[in-house]
Amino acid sequence: MDAKVSQTQDRTQDRIGVLEELLNERYSVRAFLPKEVDRATIQHVLTTAQRTASWCNSQPWQVVIASGAAKERFRQAIYKEASGGLGDDYDFTPPREYVGVYLERRRESGFQLYNTLGIARGDRSAYARQALENYNFFGAPHVAVIHTNEPLGIYGAIDCGAYVSNFMLAAQALGLGTIPQAALARHSGLIRRHFNLPDDRRVVCGISFGYADHAHKVNSYRTSRASVADTVTFVEE
């Protein structure tokens, strides 16, 4: 084999290996250390994620990152609304219901979380308390809110989803933990008011991030993934 071809193949394997490692390592962190991330590292994550592909290169994502006292003010406001049973004003329609294999996967993930925390199956009050931890950002020192332009519709949201994925992978590569949070988007009206966002901005989700508390039991389990055979159909004739 030609030496140059061999070197190219080796580099290719190295590159895909890094991506596979990041994807396999990443998980939704539900307990963070209080240590803040320095601005240079956050900027590195943002610069990397900015290379995300988007429909017609529209790059519709806008990001608000709250830290320090600003994060605490936001936490108090959104926690108060959520714990009071208020909100539920998604800008994008959430799933109507989970059925079949999608319901099975959702239940598996939920029961993994509850079993890890010692929450008894069917303990709805404990389920609710755990759900409210979304609004404490699971103790993360930083929270990002991802929003898009209303006229772009669902395609703007799809592009933001790609951005969120790349944000999380970039953060993982730099030693950070993340958790994407659709729960925050239940309070889009509050978010627009709190951060003085224009009326034409639509909240997609939040991302709490920082340094994972690896010693906390809630970070000890990992969700499963379906096989390629379960998700892909090849059509060749």
Short mmCIF file of N, CA and C in Angstrom, two decimals, residues 83-153:
data_model
loop_
_atom_site.label_atom_id
_atom_site.label_comp_id
_atom_site.label_asym_id
_atom_site.label_seq_id
_atom_site.Cartn_x
_atom_site.Cartn_y
_atom_site.Cartn_z
N SER A 83 -42.53 25.89 40.04
CA SER A 83 -43.00 25.26 41.28
C SER A 83 -44.42 25.69 41.63
N GLY A 84 -44.84 26.83 41.08
CA GLY A 84 -46.20 27.30 41.31
C GLY A 84 -47.20 26.75 40.30
N GLY A 85 -46.72 25.86 39.43
CA GLY A 85 -47.60 25.26 38.44
C GLY A 85 -47.95 26.16 37.28
N LEU A 86 -47.19 27.25 37.12
CA LEU A 86 -47.45 28.20 36.04
C LEU A 86 -46.54 27.90 34.85
N GLY A 87 -46.74 28.63 33.78
CA GLY A 87 -45.92 28.44 32.58
C GLY A 87 -46.63 27.57 31.57
N ASP A 88 -45.95 26.56 31.07
CA ASP A 88 -46.47 25.65 30.06
C ASP A 88 -46.83 26.40 28.77
N ASP A 89 -45.97 27.34 28.38
CA ASP A 89 -46.21 28.09 27.15
C ASP A 89 -45.06 27.88 26.16
N TYR A 90 -44.94 26.64 25.71
CA TYR A 90 -43.94 26.32 24.69
C TYR A 90 -44.16 27.16 23.43
N ASP A 91 -43.07 27.56 22.79
CA ASP A 91 -43.17 28.20 21.49
C ASP A 91 -43.30 27.17 20.37
N PHE A 92 -42.76 25.97 20.59
CA PHE A 92 -42.88 24.88 19.64
C PHE A 92 -43.68 23.76 20.29
N THR A 93 -44.65 23.23 19.57
CA THR A 93 -45.53 22.22 20.13
C THR A 93 -44.74 21.00 20.59
N PRO A 94 -44.87 20.61 21.85
CA PRO A 94 -44.17 19.43 22.36
C PRO A 94 -44.82 18.16 21.84
N PRO A 95 -44.19 17.00 22.04
CA PRO A 95 -44.80 15.74 21.59
C PRO A 95 -46.21 15.58 22.14
N ARG A 96 -47.15 15.18 21.28
CA ARG A 96 -48.52 14.94 21.73
C ARG A 96 -48.58 13.75 22.67
N GLU A 97 -47.84 12.70 22.32
CA GLU A 97 -47.74 11.53 23.19
C GLU A 97 -46.58 10.66 22.71
N TYR A 98 -46.10 9.82 23.60
CA TYR A 98 -45.08 8.83 23.27
C TYR A 98 -45.78 7.48 23.17
N VAL A 99 -45.59 6.78 22.05
CA VAL A 99 -46.23 5.48 21.86
C VAL A 99 -45.19 4.46 21.39
N GLY A 100 -45.51 3.18 21.57
CA GLY A 100 -44.66 2.11 21.06
C GLY A 100 -43.26 2.16 21.61
N VAL A 101 -42.30 1.97 20.73
CA VAL A 101 -40.90 1.91 21.14
C VAL A 101 -40.43 3.22 21.75
N TYR A 102 -41.02 4.34 21.31
CA TYR A 102 -40.63 5.65 21.84
C TYR A 102 -41.04 5.77 23.31
N LEU A 103 -42.19 5.25 23.63
CA LEU A 103 -42.62 5.23 25.03
C LEU A 103 -41.74 4.30 25.85
N GLU A 104 -41.37 3.15 25.27
CA GLU A 104 -40.50 2.20 25.97
C GLU A 104 -39.15 2.84 26.30
N ARG A 105 -38.58 3.56 25.33
CA ARG A 105 -37.28 4.20 25.55
C ARG A 105 -37.39 5.29 26.60
N ARG A 106 -38.48 6.05 26.53
CA ARG A 106 -38.67 7.13 27.51
C ARG A 106 -38.80 6.56 28.93
N ARG A 107 -39.57 5.49 29.05
CA ARG A 107 -39.74 4.87 30.37
C ARG A 107 -38.41 4.29 30.87
N GLU A 108 -37.68 3.65 29.99
CA GLU A 108 -36.40 3.07 30.40
C GLU A 108 -35.48 4.15 30.96
N SER A 109 -35.41 5.26 30.25
CA SER A 109 -34.56 6.36 30.69
C SER A 109 -35.03 6.92 32.04
N GLY A 110 -36.34 7.11 32.16
CA GLY A 110 -36.87 7.65 33.41
C GLY A 110 -36.64 6.73 34.60
N PHE A 111 -36.88 5.43 34.39
CA PHE A 111 -36.70 4.49 35.49
C PHE A 111 -35.23 4.34 35.87
N GLN A 112 -34.34 4.49 34.89
CA GLN A 112 -32.91 4.49 35.23
C GLN A 112 -32.60 5.64 36.18
N LEU A 113 -33.13 6.81 35.87
CA LEU A 113 -32.91 7.98 36.72
C LEU A 113 -33.48 7.74 38.12
N TYR A 114 -34.72 7.33 38.18
CA TYR A 114 -35.37 7.17 39.48
C TYR A 114 -34.72 6.06 40.30
N ASN A 115 -34.37 4.95 39.65
CA ASN A 115 -33.72 3.86 40.39
C ASN A 115 -32.38 4.29 40.95
N THR A 116 -31.64 5.08 40.17
CA THR A 116 -30.34 5.56 40.63
C THR A 116 -30.48 6.44 41.86
N LEU A 117 -31.55 7.22 41.90
CA LEU A 117 -31.78 8.14 43.01
C LEU A 117 -32.56 7.50 44.15
N GLY A 118 -32.94 6.23 43.97
CA GLY A 118 -33.69 5.56 45.02
C GLY A 118 -35.14 6.00 45.12
N ILE A 119 -35.70 6.51 44.03
CA ILE A 119 -37.10 6.93 44.01
C ILE A 119 -37.96 5.73 43.64
N ALA A 120 -38.92 5.41 44.48
CA ALA A 120 -39.77 4.24 44.26
C ALA A 120 -40.66 4.45 43.03
N ARG A 121 -40.86 3.37 42.26
CA ARG A 121 -41.71 3.44 41.10
C ARG A 121 -43.14 3.82 41.51
N GLY A 122 -43.68 4.82 40.83
CA GLY A 122 -45.03 5.29 41.13
C GLY A 122 -45.10 6.42 42.14
N ASP A 123 -43.95 6.84 42.69
CA ASP A 123 -43.93 7.93 43.66
C ASP A 123 -43.97 9.26 42.91
N ARG A 124 -45.18 9.68 42.58
CA ARG A 124 -45.35 10.85 41.72
C ARG A 124 -44.85 12.14 42.37
N SER A 125 -44.96 12.26 43.66
CA SER A 125 -44.47 13.48 44.32
C SER A 125 -42.95 13.57 44.19
N ALA A 126 -42.26 12.41 44.32
CA ALA A 126 -40.81 12.41 44.15
C ALA A 126 -40.44 12.68 42.70
N TYR A 127 -41.24 12.16 41.76
CA TYR A 127 -41.00 12.45 40.34
C TYR A 127 -41.06 13.97 40.12
N ALA A 128 -42.08 14.59 40.71
CA ALA A 128 -42.28 16.03 40.52
C ALA A 128 -41.13 16.83 41.12
N ARG A 129 -40.67 16.41 42.30
CA ARG A 129 -39.54 17.12 42.92
C ARG A 129 -38.30 17.02 42.05
N GLN A 130 -38.06 15.85 41.50
CA GLN A 130 -36.90 15.68 40.64
C GLN A 130 -37.03 16.51 39.37
N ALA A 131 -38.23 16.56 38.81
CA ALA A 131 -38.45 17.36 37.60
C ALA A 131 -38.16 18.84 37.85
N LEU A 132 -38.47 19.31 39.07
CA LEU A 132 -38.21 20.71 39.40
C LEU A 132 -36.73 21.04 39.43
N GLU A 133 -35.87 20.02 39.56
CA GLU A 133 -34.44 20.29 39.55
C GLU A 133 -33.98 20.87 38.22
N ASN A 134 -34.79 20.67 37.16
CA ASN A 134 -34.49 21.34 35.90
C ASN A 134 -34.36 22.84 36.10
N TYR A 135 -35.19 23.37 37.00
CA TYR A 135 -35.25 24.82 37.19
C TYR A 135 -34.25 25.32 38.23
N ASN A 136 -33.53 24.40 38.82
CA ASN A 136 -32.32 24.74 39.59
C ASN A 136 -31.09 24.53 38.73
N PHE A 137 -31.30 24.17 37.46
CA PHE A 137 -30.23 23.90 36.50
C PHE A 137 -29.28 22.82 37.01
N PHE A 138 -29.82 21.96 37.88
CA PHE A 138 -29.04 20.84 38.45
C PHE A 138 -27.75 21.31 39.10
N GLY A 139 -27.77 22.55 39.59
CA GLY A 139 -26.60 23.09 40.26
C GLY A 139 -25.52 23.63 39.35
N ALA A 140 -25.80 23.69 38.05
CA ALA A 140 -24.80 24.18 37.10
C ALA A 140 -24.52 25.67 37.32
N PRO A 141 -23.28 26.10 37.14
CA PRO A 141 -22.96 27.52 37.32
C PRO A 141 -23.34 28.40 36.12
N HIS A 142 -23.68 27.75 35.00
CA HIS A 142 -24.03 28.50 33.79
C HIS A 142 -25.24 27.86 33.12
N VAL A 143 -26.08 28.69 32.53
CA VAL A 143 -27.20 28.18 31.73
C VAL A 143 -27.30 28.99 30.45
N ALA A 144 -27.43 28.28 29.33
CA ALA A 144 -27.61 28.93 28.03
C ALA A 144 -29.06 28.75 27.59
N VAL A 145 -29.62 29.78 27.00
CA VAL A 145 -30.95 29.71 26.41
C VAL A 145 -30.79 29.89 24.91
N ILE A 146 -31.30 28.92 24.15
CA ILE A 146 -31.18 28.94 22.69
C ILE A 146 -32.50 29.40 22.11
N HIS A 147 -32.47 30.44 21.29
CA HIS A 147 -33.71 30.92 20.67
C HIS A 147 -33.48 31.25 19.20
N THR A 148 -34.57 31.28 18.45
CA THR A 148 -34.50 31.44 17.00
C THR A 148 -35.55 32.45 16.55
N ASN A 149 -35.56 32.73 15.25
CA ASN A 149 -36.44 33.74 14.67
C ASN A 149 -37.77 33.12 14.26
N GLU A 150 -38.88 33.68 14.69
CA GLU A 150 -40.19 33.08 14.46
C GLU A 150 -40.51 32.80 12.99
N PRO A 151 -40.21 33.70 12.03
CA PRO A 151 -40.57 33.41 10.65
C PRO A 151 -39.89 32.17 10.05
N LEU A 152 -38.79 31.72 10.65
CA LEU A 152 -38.10 30.54 10.12
C LEU A 152 -38.80 29.24 10.49
N GLY A 153 -39.75 29.31 11.42
CA GLY A 153 -40.55 28.14 11.75
C GLY A 153 -39.73 26.97 12.25
#
